[in-house]
Amino acid sequence: MIKFRQIFLIILAFVIPVVRGQMEDISFGEKHIYINTFQQYIEKIIFGSIGGIVQYLICCSIVEYYNPMPKNKLRLQNIFREIKYGIVQLIFGCFVSMSFYYYLYPYTPYYKYFENHDYTVFHFLYGITFHWIWTTCVGYWTHRMLHLKYFYKYIHSVHHSFKEPTAFCYCAAHPLEGFIEGNLLLHTAELILPIHPMQTMIYGGLMAFNDLFAHDGGKYDHSDHYRHHLYYVVNYGDAKIDRFFGTAYNPKNYPVKEKCTYLPDFKDKDHPVFQRYK
């Protein structure tokens, strides 16, 4: 059986970023819209998808490499299935974002805003702050919405089919779920306040890293989102919001703990991850 170390080295050897030339015309110094022709639109979809897949495979591989969960056959099968869904999600997400900037953004209130206003530290700070508040609060309720019967059956159940997720699971979902919880949240913020598209892309990357660690289940899973996949109705989002709305995991409500199937092969019984999910 191929060891995870070998898989990790293969990914590092063959998956090389090829988007440097395409990113040269995307910067805070450029005008607010950076997709001016149909050719650029197609190029951004192609190379943006490649760049996103590269980042996804490398970053998730590194995080999974250091995850103490045993890399047994069951976990590797789970990872390969997550990658299949994750790559489709990334391509679709890139298509949606580039389509928004090319087809819809010119008709929004803040189109070309930064052609007439300098991009300052103030714009950066309020943009990041608003994006965080917007995606955290609205994201919690959109996640709750996806647990309604119809949405769960036809959309969210794909993501929850991974009961014991890995870092690769953070974008392994139905494309419509990625649209609702990713693209829609990010771009609606740009309709409310003038936010530079480059800043939106950066914040989207930060969201991806946060979700990556949340599905890893390790020490950087600060919201204990791993429990959400075990119990379904707890830990929907940020820990503070879950506590406020009464959806935070409480051992008293679940006296019988769900156990991870990977734990029988876990060698370090004193490891915090083992103690958490034993």
JSON list of N, CA and C in Angstrom, two decimals, residues 157-199:
[
{"chain": "A", "resi": 157, "resn": "SER", "atom": "N", "xyz": [-25.89, 17.16, 2.29]},
{"chain": "A", "resi": 157, "resn": "SER", "atom": "CA", "xyz": [-25.59, 15.77, 2.63]},
{"chain": "A", "resi": 157, "resn": "SER", "atom": "C", "xyz": [-24.29, 15.29, 1.99]},
{"chain": "A", "resi": 158, "resn": "VAL", "atom": "N", "xyz": [-23.91, 15.91, 0.87]},
{"chain": "A", "resi": 158, "resn": "VAL", "atom": "CA", "xyz": [-22.64, 15.53, 0.22]},
{"chain": "A", "resi": 158, "resn": "VAL", "atom": "C", "xyz": [-21.47, 15.80, 1.17]},
{"chain": "A", "resi": 159, "resn": "HIS", "atom": "N", "xyz": [-21.46, 16.98, 1.77]},
{"chain": "A", "resi": 159, "resn": "HIS", "atom": "CA", "xyz": [-20.38, 17.33, 2.70]},
{"chain": "A", "resi": 159, "resn": "HIS", "atom": "C", "xyz": [-20.43, 16.46, 3.95]},
{"chain": "A", "resi": 160, "resn": "HIS", "atom": "N", "xyz": [-21.62, 16.15, 4.42]},
{"chain": "A", "resi": 160, "resn": "HIS", "atom": "CA", "xyz": [-21.75, 15.36, 5.65]},
{"chain": "A", "resi": 160, "resn": "HIS", "atom": "C", "xyz": [-21.57, 13.87, 5.40]},
{"chain": "A", "resi": 161, "resn": "SER", "atom": "N", "xyz": [-21.41, 13.49, 4.15]},
{"chain": "A", "resi": 161, "resn": "SER", "atom": "CA", "xyz": [-21.10, 12.08, 3.89]},
{"chain": "A", "resi": 161, "resn": "SER", "atom": "C", "xyz": [-19.70, 11.75, 4.41]},
{"chain": "A", "resi": 162, "resn": "PHE", "atom": "N", "xyz": [-18.92, 12.80, 4.69]},
{"chain": "A", "resi": 162, "resn": "PHE", "atom": "CA", "xyz": [-17.60, 12.62, 5.31]},
{"chain": "A", "resi": 162, "resn": "PHE", "atom": "C", "xyz": [-17.76, 12.81, 6.81]},
{"chain": "A", "resi": 163, "resn": "LYS", "atom": "N", "xyz": [-18.09, 11.74, 7.50]},
{"chain": "A", "resi": 163, "resn": "LYS", "atom": "CA", "xyz": [-18.34, 11.82, 8.93]},
{"chain": "A", "resi": 163, "resn": "LYS", "atom": "C", "xyz": [-17.05, 12.06, 9.71]},
{"chain": "A", "resi": 164, "resn": "GLU", "atom": "N", "xyz": [-15.95, 11.57, 9.19]},
{"chain": "A", "resi": 164, "resn": "GLU", "atom": "CA", "xyz": [-14.65, 11.76, 9.83]},
{"chain": "A", "resi": 164, "resn": "GLU", "atom": "C", "xyz": [-13.73, 12.46, 8.83]},
{"chain": "A", "resi": 165, "resn": "PRO", "atom": "N", "xyz": [-13.89, 13.76, 8.68]},
{"chain": "A", "resi": 165, "resn": "PRO", "atom": "CA", "xyz": [-13.19, 14.50, 7.62]},
{"chain": "A", "resi": 165, "resn": "PRO", "atom": "C", "xyz": [-11.71, 14.68, 7.88]},
{"chain": "A", "resi": 166, "resn": "THR", "atom": "N", "xyz": [-11.00, 15.05, 6.82]},
{"chain": "A", "resi": 166, "resn": "THR", "atom": "CA", "xyz": [-9.60, 15.46, 6.92]},
{"chain": "A", "resi": 166, "resn": "THR", "atom": "C", "xyz": [-9.53, 16.90, 6.39]},
{"chain": "A", "resi": 167, "resn": "ALA", "atom": "N", "xyz": [-8.34, 17.45, 6.36]},
{"chain": "A", "resi": 167, "resn": "ALA", "atom": "CA", "xyz": [-8.18, 18.81, 5.85]},
{"chain": "A", "resi": 167, "resn": "ALA", "atom": "C", "xyz": [-8.72, 18.94, 4.43]},
{"chain": "A", "resi": 168, "resn": "PHE", "atom": "N", "xyz": [-8.62, 17.87, 3.64]},
{"chain": "A", "resi": 168, "resn": "PHE", "atom": "CA", "xyz": [-9.07, 17.89, 2.25]},
{"chain": "A", "resi": 168, "resn": "PHE", "atom": "C", "xyz": [-10.59, 18.09, 2.14]},
{"chain": "A", "resi": 169, "resn": "CYS", "atom": "N", "xyz": [-11.30, 17.93, 3.24]},
{"chain": "A", "resi": 169, "resn": "CYS", "atom": "CA", "xyz": [-12.76, 17.96, 3.22]},
{"chain": "A", "resi": 169, "resn": "CYS", "atom": "C", "xyz": [-13.31, 19.38, 3.23]},
{"chain": "A", "resi": 170, "resn": "TYR", "atom": "N", "xyz": [-12.48, 20.37, 3.49]},
{"chain": "A", "resi": 170, "resn": "TYR", "atom": "CA", "xyz": [-13.02, 21.71, 3.71]},
{"chain": "A", "resi": 170, "resn": "TYR", "atom": "C", "xyz": [-13.82, 22.23, 2.51]},
{"chain": "A", "resi": 171, "resn": "CYS", "atom": "N", "xyz": [-13.48, 21.80, 1.30]},
{"chain": "A", "resi": 171, "resn": "CYS", "atom": "CA", "xyz": [-14.25, 22.22, 0.12]},
{"chain": "A", "resi": 171, "resn": "CYS", "atom": "C", "xyz": [-14.85, 21.02, -0.62]},
{"chain": "A", "resi": 172, "resn": "ALA", "atom": "N", "xyz": [-14.89, 19.88, 0.04]},
{"chain": "A", "resi": 172, "resn": "ALA", "atom": "CA", "xyz": [-15.50, 18.69, -0.56]},
{"chain": "A", "resi": 172, "resn": "ALA", "atom": "C", "xyz": [-16.99, 18.74, -0.30]},
{"chain": "A", "resi": 173, "resn": "ALA", "atom": "N", "xyz": [-17.72, 19.36, -1.21]},
{"chain": "A", "resi": 173, "resn": "ALA", "atom": "CA", "xyz": [-19.15, 19.56, -1.00]},
{"chain": "A", "resi": 173, "resn": "ALA", "atom": "C", "xyz": [-19.85, 19.72, -2.35]},
{"chain": "A", "resi": 174, "resn": "HIS", "atom": "N", "xyz": [-21.16, 19.80, -2.30]},
{"chain": "A", "resi": 174, "resn": "HIS", "atom": "CA", "xyz": [-21.94, 20.09, -3.50]},
{"chain": "A", "resi": 174, "resn": "HIS", "atom": "C", "xyz": [-21.57, 21.48, -4.00]},
{"chain": "A", "resi": 175, "resn": "PRO", "atom": "N", "xyz": [-21.43, 21.68, -5.32]},
{"chain": "A", "resi": 175, "resn": "PRO", "atom": "CA", "xyz": [-21.07, 23.01, -5.83]},
{"chain": "A", "resi": 175, "resn": "PRO", "atom": "C", "xyz": [-21.98, 24.13, -5.35]},
{"chain": "A", "resi": 176, "resn": "LEU", "atom": "N", "xyz": [-23.27, 23.84, -5.16]},
{"chain": "A", "resi": 176, "resn": "LEU", "atom": "CA", "xyz": [-24.20, 24.88, -4.69]},
{"chain": "A", "resi": 176, "resn": "LEU", "atom": "C", "xyz": [-23.89, 25.27, -3.26]},
{"chain": "A", "resi": 177, "resn": "GLU", "atom": "N", "xyz": [-23.38, 24.35, -2.47]},
{"chain": "A", "resi": 177, "resn": "GLU", "atom": "CA", "xyz": [-23.00, 24.70, -1.10]},
{"chain": "A", "resi": 177, "resn": "GLU", "atom": "C", "xyz": [-21.81, 25.66, -1.10]},
{"chain": "A", "resi": 178, "resn": "GLY", "atom": "N", "xyz": [-20.85, 25.40, -1.97]},
{"chain": "A", "resi": 178, "resn": "GLY", "atom": "CA", "xyz": [-19.71, 26.31, -2.09]},
{"chain": "A", "resi": 178, "resn": "GLY", "atom": "C", "xyz": [-20.16, 27.68, -2.54]},
{"chain": "A", "resi": 179, "resn": "PHE", "atom": "N", "xyz": [-21.15, 27.71, -3.43]},
{"chain": "A", "resi": 179, "resn": "PHE", "atom": "CA", "xyz": [-21.68, 28.99, -3.90]},
{"chain": "A", "resi": 179, "resn": "PHE", "atom": "C", "xyz": [-22.36, 29.75, -2.76]},
{"chain": "A", "resi": 180, "resn": "ILE", "atom": "N", "xyz": [-23.18, 29.05, -1.98]},
{"chain": "A", "resi": 180, "resn": "ILE", "atom": "CA", "xyz": [-23.94, 29.70, -0.91]},
{"chain": "A", "resi": 180, "resn": "ILE", "atom": "C", "xyz": [-23.05, 30.16, 0.22]},
{"chain": "A", "resi": 181, "resn": "GLU", "atom": "N", "xyz": [-22.15, 29.29, 0.67]},
{"chain": "A", "resi": 181, "resn": "GLU", "atom": "CA", "xyz": [-21.34, 29.61, 1.85]},
{"chain": "A", "resi": 181, "resn": "GLU", "atom": "C", "xyz": [-20.00, 30.27, 1.50]},
{"chain": "A", "resi": 182, "resn": "GLY", "atom": "N", "xyz": [-19.68, 30.33, 0.23]},
{"chain": "A", "resi": 182, "resn": "GLY", "atom": "CA", "xyz": [-18.42, 30.93, -0.17]},
{"chain": "A", "resi": 182, "resn": "GLY", "atom": "C", "xyz": [-18.61, 32.14, -1.06]},
{"chain": "A", "resi": 183, "resn": "ASN", "atom": "N", "xyz": [-18.88, 31.91, -2.34]},
{"chain": "A", "resi": 183, "resn": "ASN", "atom": "CA", "xyz": [-19.00, 32.99, -3.32]},
{"chain": "A", "resi": 183, "resn": "ASN", "atom": "C", "xyz": [-20.05, 34.02, -2.93]},
{"chain": "A", "resi": 184, "resn": "LEU", "atom": "N", "xyz": [-21.22, 33.56, -2.54]},
{"chain": "A", "resi": 184, "resn": "LEU", "atom": "CA", "xyz": [-22.32, 34.47, -2.24]},
{"chain": "A", "resi": 184, "resn": "LEU", "atom": "C", "xyz": [-22.00, 35.37, -1.06]},
{"chain": "A", "resi": 185, "resn": "LEU", "atom": "N", "xyz": [-21.43, 34.79, 0.00]},
{"chain": "A", "resi": 185, "resn": "LEU", "atom": "CA", "xyz": [-21.08, 35.59, 1.18]},
{"chain": "A", "resi": 185, "resn": "LEU", "atom": "C", "xyz": [-20.01, 36.62, 0.86]},
{"chain": "A", "resi": 186, "resn": "LEU", "atom": "N", "xyz": [-18.99, 36.21, 0.14]},
{"chain": "A", "resi": 186, "resn": "LEU", "atom": "CA", "xyz": [-17.89, 37.11, -0.16]},
{"chain": "A", "resi": 186, "resn": "LEU", "atom": "C", "xyz": [-18.33, 38.27, -1.05]},
{"chain": "A", "resi": 187, "resn": "HIS", "atom": "N", "xyz": [-19.07, 37.98, -2.10]},
{"chain": "A", "resi": 187, "resn": "HIS", "atom": "CA", "xyz": [-19.38, 39.02, -3.08]},
{"chain": "A", "resi": 187, "resn": "HIS", "atom": "C", "xyz": [-20.55, 39.91, -2.68]},
{"chain": "A", "resi": 188, "resn": "THR", "atom": "N", "xyz": [-21.47, 39.41, -1.85]},
{"chain": "A", "resi": 188, "resn": "THR", "atom": "CA", "xyz": [-22.53, 40.29, -1.37]},
{"chain": "A", "resi": 188, "resn": "THR", "atom": "C", "xyz": [-21.96, 41.38, -0.48]},
{"chain": "A", "resi": 189, "resn": "ALA", "atom": "N", "xyz": [-20.86, 41.10, 0.21]},
{"chain": "A", "resi": 189, "resn": "ALA", "atom": "CA", "xyz": [-20.21, 42.12, 1.03]},
{"chain": "A", "resi": 189, "resn": "ALA", "atom": "C", "xyz": [-19.74, 43.28, 0.16]},
{"chain": "A", "resi": 190, "resn": "GLU", "atom": "N", "xyz": [-19.34, 42.98, -1.08]},
{"chain": "A", "resi": 190, "resn": "GLU", "atom": "CA", "xyz": [-18.88, 44.03, -1.99]},
{"chain": "A", "resi": 190, "resn": "GLU", "atom": "C", "xyz": [-20.02, 44.89, -2.52]},
{"chain": "A", "resi": 191, "resn": "LEU", "atom": "N", "xyz": [-21.26, 44.44, -2.33]},
{"chain": "A", "resi": 191, "resn": "LEU", "atom": "CA", "xyz": [-22.41, 45.24, -2.73]},
{"chain": "A", "resi": 191, "resn": "LEU", "atom": "C", "xyz": [-22.83, 46.21, -1.63]},
{"chain": "A", "resi": 192, "resn": "ILE", "atom": "N", "xyz": [-22.36, 45.94, -0.41]},
{"chain": "A", "resi": 192, "resn": "ILE", "atom": "CA", "xyz": [-22.75, 46.76, 0.74]},
{"chain": "A", "resi": 192, "resn": "ILE", "atom": "C", "xyz": [-21.73, 47.86, 1.02]},
{"chain": "A", "resi": 193, "resn": "LEU", "atom": "N", "xyz": [-20.44, 47.54, 0.85]},
{"chain": "A", "resi": 193, "resn": "LEU", "atom": "CA", "xyz": [-19.37, 48.49, 1.09]},
{"chain": "A", "resi": 193, "resn": "LEU", "atom": "C", "xyz": [-18.37, 48.42, -0.07]},
{"chain": "A", "resi": 194, "resn": "PRO", "atom": "N", "xyz": [-17.64, 49.51, -0.33]},
{"chain": "A", "resi": 194, "resn": "PRO", "atom": "CA", "xyz": [-16.58, 49.43, -1.35]},
{"chain": "A", "resi": 194, "resn": "PRO", "atom": "C", "xyz": [-15.38, 48.63, -0.84]},
{"chain": "A", "resi": 195, "resn": "ILE", "atom": "N", "xyz": [-15.23, 47.44, -1.39]},
{"chain": "A", "resi": 195, "resn": "ILE", "atom": "CA", "xyz": [-14.14, 46.55, -0.98]},
{"chain": "A", "resi": 195, "resn": "ILE", "atom": "C", "xyz": [-13.37, 46.15, -2.24]},
{"chain": "A", "resi": 196, "resn": "HIS", "atom": "N", "xyz": [-12.07, 46.26, -2.19]},
{"chain": "A", "resi": 196, "resn": "HIS", "atom": "CA", "xyz": [-11.24, 45.95, -3.35]},
{"chain": "A", "resi": 196, "resn": "HIS", "atom": "C", "xyz": [-11.32, 44.45, -3.66]},
{"chain": "A", "resi": 197, "resn": "PRO", "atom": "N", "xyz": [-11.49, 44.06, -4.93]},
{"chain": "A", "resi": 197, "resn": "PRO", "atom": "CA", "xyz": [-11.58, 42.65, -5.30]},
{"chain": "A", "resi": 197, "resn": "PRO", "atom": "C", "xyz": [-10.38, 41.83, -4.84]},
{"chain": "A", "resi": 198, "resn": "MET", "atom": "N", "xyz": [-9.18, 42.43, -4.86]},
{"chain": "A", "resi": 198, "resn": "MET", "atom": "CA", "xyz": [-8.01, 41.72, -4.40]},
{"chain": "A", "resi": 198, "resn": "MET", "atom": "C", "xyz": [-8.12, 41.38, -2.92]},
{"chain": "A", "resi": 199, "resn": "GLN", "atom": "N", "xyz": [-8.71, 42.31, -2.16]},
{"chain": "A", "resi": 199, "resn": "GLN", "atom": "CA", "xyz": [-8.90, 42.07, -0.74]},
{"chain": "A", "resi": 199, "resn": "GLN", "atom": "C", "xyz": [-9.91, 40.95, -0.52]}
]
